[in-house]
């Protein structure tokens, strides 16, 4: 059997593993009294229901029942001195003889409560309607017959219809609450819900709006860039606008829509019917993860197309790669796709195929992230020996002396400087400052630059080290990600934001994070390039060599034509860098070249 066939068979066998034994009582992996339950308990005193705000005796228990159209969720909470296994057995006995009797009841011993939990899920992705017969009376009677005083709270989502008559009610944004402490044992609640075409359209728009617009912009850019009737300079400018503007515009338009959608009851209906869950987090994960994943897989395609359309100039020699290197790099690329594809398959299976109690359900998300992010790195490490034969690094005594002397002059510590001799190193002129004081320059840079020009580039990279530019860039990126994710953390945790000014702040904070991520980081990176140029010019004091060095780096870069047609880059346009250098030269008292 071939290797790929063995992998496919292993995945099929893993996904076809049966669920955990049903109907058992077992310890939960985490506390059942999560943030959502605590929010419910905090809301009880504010409601008009006569449910006590505290449990005064070991007999008192909270019985929190949430009945949707495709799920039935019961949590029983008691004082911490009460045995959680006893509560779980009482809950299991209460649903005996119903369709829920085969479900596993979990228990947990917490610091504030002993608790038990039963969840029946019957969601179907894409379903338009669903119904559930919830034995509310039987559950409350069973808990009472076990010797407990059941203070029962029944919650029905507002998108569902349930004929509950004669019970005290209290309404929140997403649910109607009922005091079910004294319901008759015969009460079986019939819950029904349906999703309209407009609700399906909103869910699909939330899911696919950004990737569809991004893909459409990329396709339009490719078609326009290949048009022979348009001058090449115009095509280069318009190509970038067709790629960037639709992507950025779709994200700007999608952000307020997404925030409004996630705060509405629409997502609760999707979570109920499609995922069989009472919480929004079950629907947030797929809806928020799939568009970035799609864009993640489209990015390599766009980069390859960009290089093909606007690569080196016609006069530049083609990149020469040996057949052996092509074969090795192709195998590494294909093997890198295997863990990424497996991770994506695992995510889709977790959200749309696997039942809640499947062995893979609890580990699917972290395992998928590890596969998608860490899988390619592992493949690179496994193939490192085969790749290293084409990734040679050498040392040059004269280069080391030059760099060390400049580092000493600038007051920084340079540990080593290496010359990259790989294929790319012979094709493009570049230099890079790595962590821990290590510098790499390409062989092409050494070949095309004169000594004075090389001194400017070395001083430029050392200026990045002296200013700790990489560290600051990483910190700003983390801040931007935190701002972007803040409202989603609040939604997943169901944290209530009551004040109107706070709601407005929560709405605009992710927009600030988006601006910082897509514009602030680029602006800061360009400012640091200007700063490094000024520092390097102050050290070398040779404006002519500085301008010539930057021009040669652009000329011998993979995409030389794009260096002066876009501002959406980590480096400023060449024309702006040269202008800034001349202004800095005037301040330093240096004469401009003829």
Short mmCIF file of C-alpha atoms in Angstrom, two decimals, residues 93-496:
data_model
loop_
_atom_site.label_atom_id
_atom_site.label_comp_id
_atom_site.label_asym_id
_atom_site.label_seq_id
_atom_site.Cartn_x
_atom_site.Cartn_y
_atom_site.Cartn_z
CA UNK A 93 -32.40 8.65 37.07
CA UNK A 94 -34.56 11.68 36.29
CA UNK A 95 -34.22 11.18 32.52
CA UNK A 96 -34.52 7.38 32.65
CA UNK A 97 -37.06 6.15 30.15
CA UNK A 98 -36.71 9.20 27.88
CA UNK A 99 -34.71 9.64 24.67
CA UNK A 100 -32.04 11.31 26.78
CA UNK A 101 -31.36 8.26 28.96
CA UNK A 102 -28.46 7.16 26.74
CA UNK A 103 -26.60 10.44 27.20
CA UNK A 104 -23.56 10.65 29.45
CA UNK A 105 -24.01 12.64 32.67
CA UNK A 106 -20.87 14.47 33.79
CA UNK A 107 -20.09 15.64 37.33
CA UNK A 108 -17.51 17.99 38.79
CA UNK A 109 -16.41 18.93 42.29
CA UNK A 110 -15.75 22.65 42.33
CA UNK A 111 -14.85 25.13 45.04
CA UNK A 112 -18.22 26.92 44.95
CA UNK A 113 -20.55 24.19 43.70
CA UNK A 114 -20.86 20.48 43.19
CA UNK A 115 -22.42 20.08 39.77
CA UNK A 116 -23.77 17.66 37.18
CA UNK A 117 -24.45 18.20 33.50
CA UNK A 118 -26.44 16.48 30.75
CA UNK A 119 -26.50 17.70 27.15
CA UNK A 120 -28.47 16.19 24.29
CA UNK A 121 -27.56 17.62 20.88
CA UNK A 122 -29.40 16.96 17.65
CA UNK A 123 -28.24 19.83 15.44
CA UNK A 124 -27.83 19.35 11.71
CA UNK A 125 -25.75 21.76 9.67
CA UNK A 126 -27.90 23.54 7.11
CA UNK A 127 -31.25 22.47 8.57
CA UNK A 128 -34.09 24.96 8.25
CA UNK A 129 -36.32 23.74 11.11
CA UNK A 130 -36.21 21.49 14.16
CA UNK A 131 -38.32 20.40 17.12
CA UNK A 132 -37.68 18.93 20.56
CA UNK A 133 -39.94 17.42 23.23
CA UNK A 134 -38.29 18.44 26.53
CA UNK A 135 -39.41 16.48 29.63
CA UNK A 136 -39.06 19.45 31.98
CA UNK A 137 -41.53 18.11 34.55
CA UNK A 138 -39.88 14.68 34.68
CA UNK A 139 -36.45 16.21 35.28
CA UNK A 140 -37.65 18.48 38.11
CA UNK A 141 -39.67 15.62 39.67
CA UNK A 142 -36.72 13.24 39.46
CA UNK A 143 -34.39 15.69 41.23
CA UNK A 144 -37.04 16.24 43.91
CA UNK A 145 -37.62 12.51 44.40
CA UNK A 146 -33.87 12.10 45.00
CA UNK A 147 -34.29 14.18 48.15
CA UNK A 148 -33.34 17.61 46.82
CA UNK A 149 -35.27 20.88 46.81
CA UNK A 150 -35.07 21.74 43.11
CA UNK A 151 -35.06 25.47 42.36
CA UNK A 152 -35.62 25.05 38.63
CA UNK A 153 -34.95 27.69 36.02
CA UNK A 154 -36.21 26.96 32.50
CA UNK A 155 -34.76 28.97 29.63
CA UNK A 156 -36.18 28.89 26.11
CA UNK A 157 -34.38 30.82 23.34
CA UNK A 158 -36.42 33.66 21.91
CA UNK A 159 -36.06 32.39 18.35
CA UNK A 160 -38.03 29.26 19.36
CA UNK A 161 -41.73 28.81 20.15
CA UNK A 162 -42.83 26.84 23.22
CA UNK A 163 -46.37 26.92 24.69
CA UNK A 164 -45.50 27.53 28.35
CA UNK A 165 -48.60 28.71 30.23
CA UNK A 166 -49.01 29.86 33.81
CA UNK A 167 -45.34 30.19 34.77
CA UNK A 168 -43.63 33.37 35.96
CA UNK A 169 -41.45 34.77 33.18
CA UNK A 170 -38.46 37.04 32.75
CA UNK A 171 -37.01 38.09 29.38
CA UNK A 172 -33.40 38.73 28.46
CA UNK A 173 -31.85 39.57 25.10
CA UNK A 174 -31.64 35.95 23.93
CA UNK A 175 -33.92 33.91 26.21
CA UNK A 176 -37.26 33.79 27.99
CA UNK A 177 -36.82 32.58 31.58
CA UNK A 178 -39.44 30.60 33.52
CA UNK A 179 -39.65 29.58 37.17
CA UNK A 180 -40.18 25.83 36.75
CA UNK A 181 -39.71 24.84 40.40
CA UNK A 182 -43.33 23.66 40.78
CA UNK A 183 -44.20 22.34 37.34
CA UNK A 184 -46.16 19.07 37.21
CA UNK A 185 -44.30 15.87 36.38
CA UNK A 186 -46.36 15.46 33.24
CA UNK A 187 -45.12 18.71 31.68
CA UNK A 188 -43.35 17.98 28.42
CA UNK A 189 -42.36 21.16 26.62
CA UNK A 190 -42.64 21.09 22.84
CA UNK A 191 -40.03 23.46 21.42
CA UNK A 192 -39.98 24.35 17.72
CA UNK A 193 -37.84 26.73 15.69
CA UNK A 194 -37.30 27.55 12.04
CA UNK A 195 -34.71 29.57 10.18
CA UNK A 196 -35.92 31.87 7.43
CA UNK A 197 -34.20 32.42 4.12
CA UNK A 198 -33.04 35.83 5.31
CA UNK A 199 -31.39 34.25 8.38
CA UNK A 200 -29.59 31.73 6.16
CA UNK A 201 -28.51 34.57 3.87
CA UNK A 202 -27.13 36.54 6.84
CA UNK A 203 -25.18 33.51 8.07
CA UNK A 204 -23.72 32.88 4.61
CA UNK A 205 -22.87 36.57 4.24
CA UNK A 206 -21.14 36.51 7.61
CA UNK A 207 -19.20 33.43 6.55
CA UNK A 208 -18.31 34.09 2.92
CA UNK A 209 -18.47 37.85 2.32
CA UNK A 210 -14.78 38.59 2.94
CA UNK A 211 -13.25 35.57 1.14
CA UNK A 212 -15.58 35.98 -1.88
CA UNK A 213 -14.68 39.67 -2.24
CA UNK A 214 -10.97 38.94 -1.78
CA UNK A 215 -11.06 36.13 -4.35
CA UNK A 216 -13.04 38.28 -6.81
CA UNK A 217 -10.53 41.11 -6.43
CA UNK A 218 -7.63 38.73 -7.03
CA UNK A 219 -9.25 37.23 -10.14
CA UNK A 220 -10.05 40.72 -11.48
CA UNK A 221 -6.45 41.80 -10.84
CA UNK A 222 -5.08 38.77 -12.69
CA UNK A 223 -7.35 39.31 -15.70
CA UNK A 224 -6.50 43.01 -15.86
CA UNK A 225 -2.77 42.39 -15.43
CA UNK A 226 -2.78 39.99 -18.41
CA UNK A 227 -4.53 42.45 -20.73
CA UNK A 228 -2.11 43.36 -23.57
CA UNK A 229 -4.08 46.51 -24.48
CA UNK A 230 -3.16 48.28 -21.25
CA UNK A 231 0.38 49.69 -20.79
CA UNK A 232 2.50 47.65 -18.40
CA UNK A 233 3.05 50.56 -15.98
CA UNK A 234 -0.72 51.09 -15.66
CA UNK A 235 -1.29 47.37 -15.15
CA UNK A 236 1.23 47.28 -12.32
CA UNK A 237 -0.49 50.14 -10.49
CA UNK A 238 -4.06 48.92 -11.01
CA UNK A 239 -3.13 45.32 -10.16
CA UNK A 240 -2.17 46.25 -6.62
CA UNK A 241 -5.29 48.38 -6.15
CA UNK A 242 -7.52 45.52 -7.28
CA UNK A 243 -5.79 43.22 -4.82
CA UNK A 244 -5.63 45.53 -1.78
CA UNK A 245 -8.72 47.75 -1.97
CA UNK A 246 -11.39 44.99 -2.17
CA UNK A 247 -9.72 43.07 0.65
CA UNK A 248 -9.41 46.06 2.96
CA UNK A 249 -12.83 47.42 2.01
CA UNK A 250 -14.57 44.08 2.62
CA UNK A 251 -13.00 43.81 6.07
CA UNK A 252 -14.07 47.37 6.92
CA UNK A 253 -17.64 46.64 5.80
CA UNK A 254 -17.73 43.22 7.41
CA UNK A 255 -16.48 44.29 10.84
CA UNK A 256 -19.56 46.31 11.96
CA UNK A 257 -21.89 43.81 10.32
CA UNK A 258 -20.16 40.92 12.10
CA UNK A 259 -20.28 42.66 15.46
CA UNK A 260 -23.98 43.45 15.06
CA UNK A 261 -24.74 39.94 13.88
CA UNK A 262 -22.92 38.29 16.77
CA UNK A 263 -24.81 40.42 19.28
CA UNK A 264 -28.18 39.54 17.78
CA UNK A 265 -30.34 36.48 18.34
CA UNK A 266 -29.58 35.33 14.79
CA UNK A 267 -26.43 33.51 15.85
CA UNK A 268 -28.32 31.74 18.67
CA UNK A 269 -30.73 30.29 16.10
CA UNK A 270 -27.80 29.08 13.97
CA UNK A 271 -26.10 27.60 17.05
CA UNK A 272 -29.33 25.80 17.96
CA UNK A 273 -30.43 24.28 14.66
CA UNK A 274 -27.08 23.83 12.92
CA UNK A 275 -24.87 22.90 15.87
CA UNK A 276 -27.30 21.75 18.57
CA UNK A 277 -25.75 24.00 21.19
CA UNK A 278 -27.15 26.54 23.67
CA UNK A 279 -24.03 28.70 23.48
CA UNK A 280 -22.80 31.03 20.79
CA UNK A 281 -19.22 29.75 21.01
CA UNK A 282 -20.11 26.61 19.06
CA UNK A 283 -21.06 28.73 16.06
CA UNK A 284 -18.44 31.44 16.57
CA UNK A 285 -15.52 29.09 16.02
CA UNK A 286 -16.40 27.90 12.49
CA UNK A 287 -17.78 31.22 11.32
CA UNK A 288 -14.67 33.11 12.43
CA UNK A 289 -12.06 30.51 11.50
CA UNK A 290 -13.14 29.42 8.03
CA UNK A 291 -12.72 32.78 6.20
CA UNK A 292 -9.14 33.31 7.50
CA UNK A 293 -8.33 29.70 6.63
CA UNK A 294 -9.60 30.22 3.08
CA UNK A 295 -7.61 33.43 2.69
CA UNK A 296 -4.60 31.63 4.22
CA UNK A 297 -4.71 29.05 1.42
CA UNK A 298 -5.25 31.74 -1.24
CA UNK A 299 -2.23 33.85 -0.23
CA UNK A 300 0.41 31.50 -1.73
CA UNK A 301 -1.52 31.55 -5.02
CA UNK A 302 -1.61 35.34 -5.12
CA UNK A 303 2.11 35.60 -4.32
CA UNK A 304 3.00 33.12 -7.08
CA UNK A 305 0.82 34.99 -9.59
CA UNK A 306 2.37 38.31 -8.56
CA UNK A 307 5.87 37.00 -9.08
CA UNK A 308 4.93 35.55 -12.46
CA UNK A 309 3.30 38.74 -13.71
CA UNK A 310 5.70 41.28 -12.23
CA UNK A 311 8.94 39.45 -11.62
CA UNK A 312 12.39 40.47 -12.74
CA UNK A 313 12.72 42.72 -15.77
CA UNK A 314 13.14 41.25 -19.25
CA UNK A 315 16.84 42.05 -19.24
CA UNK A 316 17.45 40.16 -16.00
CA UNK A 317 18.69 36.58 -16.37
CA UNK A 318 16.17 33.88 -15.47
CA UNK A 319 16.55 32.20 -12.13
CA UNK A 320 18.53 29.02 -12.55
CA UNK A 321 17.50 26.16 -10.29
CA UNK A 322 18.96 22.69 -10.67
CA UNK A 323 16.57 19.78 -11.28
CA UNK A 324 17.66 18.24 -7.98
CA UNK A 325 16.76 21.37 -6.02
CA UNK A 326 13.43 21.66 -7.83
CA UNK A 327 12.57 18.07 -6.94
CA UNK A 328 13.50 18.47 -3.27
CA UNK A 329 11.64 21.76 -2.82
CA UNK A 330 8.57 20.36 -4.58
CA UNK A 331 8.50 17.36 -2.25
CA UNK A 332 8.88 19.61 0.79
CA UNK A 333 6.01 21.80 -0.44
CA UNK A 334 3.73 18.81 -1.09
CA UNK A 335 4.52 17.21 2.27
CA UNK A 336 3.87 20.57 3.98
CA UNK A 337 0.36 20.55 2.51
CA UNK A 338 -0.40 17.17 4.13
CA UNK A 339 -0.61 18.40 7.79
CA UNK A 340 -2.36 21.60 6.70
CA UNK A 341 -4.98 19.64 4.78
CA UNK A 342 -5.35 17.20 7.68
CA UNK A 343 -5.83 20.09 10.09
CA UNK A 344 -8.48 21.69 7.88
CA UNK A 345 -10.24 18.33 7.49
CA UNK A 346 -10.15 17.89 11.26
CA UNK A 347 -11.70 21.33 11.81
CA UNK A 348 -14.48 20.68 9.31
CA UNK A 349 -15.12 17.25 10.82
CA UNK A 350 -15.25 18.66 14.33
CA UNK A 351 -17.76 21.34 13.42
CA UNK A 352 -19.96 19.54 10.93
CA UNK A 353 -19.53 15.74 11.25
CA UNK A 354 -18.36 14.52 14.65
CA UNK A 355 -20.92 14.04 17.42
CA UNK A 356 -20.22 16.00 20.64
CA UNK A 357 -19.00 12.93 22.56
CA UNK A 358 -16.69 11.62 19.86
CA UNK A 359 -13.13 10.93 21.13
CA UNK A 360 -11.76 13.56 18.74
CA UNK A 361 -14.26 16.27 19.69
CA UNK A 362 -12.36 17.63 22.71
CA UNK A 363 -8.93 17.66 21.07
CA UNK A 364 -9.89 18.50 17.48
CA UNK A 365 -9.39 22.29 17.67
CA UNK A 366 -5.94 22.35 19.38
CA UNK A 367 -4.77 19.41 17.27
CA UNK A 368 -5.90 21.16 14.08
CA UNK A 369 -4.06 24.36 15.04
CA UNK A 370 -0.91 22.36 15.76
CA UNK A 371 -1.18 20.60 12.38
CA UNK A 372 -1.83 23.78 10.38
CA UNK A 373 0.78 25.94 12.11
CA UNK A 374 3.38 23.43 13.29
CA UNK A 375 3.03 20.78 10.59
CA UNK A 376 4.96 22.64 7.86
CA UNK A 377 7.68 23.54 10.39
CA UNK A 378 8.02 19.85 11.29
CA UNK A 379 8.26 18.93 7.60
CA UNK A 380 10.96 21.56 7.11
CA UNK A 381 12.87 20.12 10.05
CA UNK A 382 12.57 16.54 8.78
CA UNK A 383 13.81 17.57 5.33
CA UNK A 384 16.47 19.94 6.66
CA UNK A 385 19.43 17.80 5.53
CA UNK A 386 18.12 17.51 1.98
CA UNK A 387 17.40 21.25 1.83
CA UNK A 388 20.65 22.33 3.50
CA UNK A 389 22.69 21.07 0.58
CA UNK A 390 21.16 23.96 -1.40
CA UNK A 391 21.17 26.41 1.57
CA UNK A 392 24.86 27.03 2.05
CA UNK A 393 26.27 29.80 4.28
CA UNK A 394 29.86 30.97 4.14
CA UNK A 395 32.02 33.46 6.00
CA UNK A 396 34.18 36.24 4.60
CA UNK A 397 36.96 37.74 6.69
CA UNK A 398 36.82 41.16 5.05
CA UNK A 399 33.03 41.32 5.44
CA UNK A 400 33.30 40.32 9.09
CA UNK A 401 35.89 43.02 9.76
CA UNK A 402 33.77 45.69 8.06
CA UNK A 403 30.61 44.73 9.94
CA UNK A 404 32.42 44.40 13.28
CA UNK A 405 34.06 47.81 12.91
CA UNK A 406 30.71 49.44 12.10
CA UNK A 407 29.04 47.66 15.03
CA UNK A 408 31.75 48.89 17.38
CA UNK A 409 31.34 52.42 16.03
CA UNK A 410 27.55 52.26 16.56
CA UNK A 411 27.80 50.73 20.04
CA UNK A 412 26.07 47.40 19.30
CA UNK A 413 27.21 43.78 19.59
CA UNK A 414 27.37 41.77 16.36
CA UNK A 415 27.85 38.05 16.99
CA UNK A 416 28.32 36.85 13.40
CA UNK A 417 27.73 37.76 9.76
CA UNK A 418 27.18 35.10 7.09
CA UNK A 419 26.83 35.08 3.31
CA UNK A 420 23.84 33.14 1.94
CA UNK A 421 25.03 31.06 -1.01
CA UNK A 422 21.73 29.41 -1.92
CA UNK A 423 19.94 29.82 -5.25
CA UNK A 424 17.90 32.78 -4.02
CA UNK A 425 21.06 34.30 -2.60
CA UNK A 426 22.61 34.37 -6.08
CA UNK A 427 19.47 35.90 -7.62
CA UNK A 428 18.46 38.74 -5.27
CA UNK A 429 20.46 41.35 -3.36
CA UNK A 430 19.35 41.59 0.25
CA UNK A 431 20.50 41.77 3.87
CA UNK A 432 18.72 40.71 7.01
CA UNK A 433 19.28 41.25 10.73
CA UNK A 434 18.33 38.14 12.72
CA UNK A 435 17.76 37.82 16.48
CA UNK A 436 20.69 37.59 18.90
CA UNK A 437 22.94 39.82 16.83
CA UNK A 438 23.25 37.65 13.70
CA UNK A 439 23.33 39.14 10.22
CA UNK A 440 22.88 37.46 6.82
CA UNK A 441 23.70 38.99 3.44
CA UNK A 442 23.17 37.36 0.06
CA UNK A 443 25.94 36.54 -2.38
CA UNK A 444 24.23 38.76 -4.97
CA UNK A 445 24.55 41.72 -2.59
CA UNK A 446 28.27 41.09 -2.23
CA UNK A 447 28.69 40.87 -5.99
CA UNK A 448 26.82 44.04 -7.02
CA UNK A 449 27.75 46.49 -4.24
CA UNK A 450 30.95 48.45 -3.98
CA UNK A 451 32.69 48.67 -0.55
CA UNK A 452 31.18 52.08 0.30
CA UNK A 453 27.71 50.89 -0.72
CA UNK A 454 28.10 47.71 1.32
CA UNK A 455 29.06 49.79 4.37
CA UNK A 456 25.77 51.69 4.14
CA UNK A 457 23.68 48.48 3.96
CA UNK A 458 25.58 46.94 6.89
CA UNK A 459 25.10 50.10 8.95
CA UNK A 460 21.40 50.11 8.01
CA UNK A 461 20.90 46.59 9.38
CA UNK A 462 22.91 47.40 12.51
CA UNK A 463 20.62 50.41 13.05
CA UNK A 464 17.68 47.98 13.22
CA UNK A 465 19.55 46.04 15.90
CA UNK A 466 20.40 49.17 17.86
CA UNK A 467 16.82 50.45 17.76
CA UNK A 468 15.29 47.03 18.65
CA UNK A 469 12.93 47.48 15.74
CA UNK A 470 11.98 43.80 15.41
CA UNK A 471 11.00 43.51 19.09
CA UNK A 472 8.88 46.65 18.91
CA UNK A 473 7.18 45.42 15.77
CA UNK A 474 6.25 42.14 17.48
CA UNK A 475 4.86 43.95 20.54
CA UNK A 476 2.70 46.24 18.41
CA UNK A 477 1.44 43.22 16.46
CA UNK A 478 0.41 41.48 19.68
CA UNK A 479 -1.39 44.63 20.82
CA UNK A 480 -3.27 44.81 17.51
CA UNK A 481 -4.32 41.14 17.76
CA UNK A 482 -5.54 41.68 21.33
CA UNK A 483 -7.67 44.63 20.26
CA UNK A 484 -9.09 42.65 17.35
CA UNK A 485 -10.06 39.67 19.49
CA UNK A 486 -11.39 41.53 22.56
CA UNK A 487 -15.09 41.65 21.57
CA UNK A 488 -15.04 38.00 20.53
CA UNK A 489 -13.60 37.02 23.90
CA UNK A 490 -16.44 38.95 25.53
CA UNK A 491 -19.00 37.22 23.33
CA UNK A 492 -17.62 33.74 23.90
CA UNK A 493 -17.57 34.33 27.64
CA UNK A 494 -21.00 36.00 27.50
CA UNK A 495 -19.64 38.95 29.47
CA UNK A 496 -22.36 41.53 29.86
#
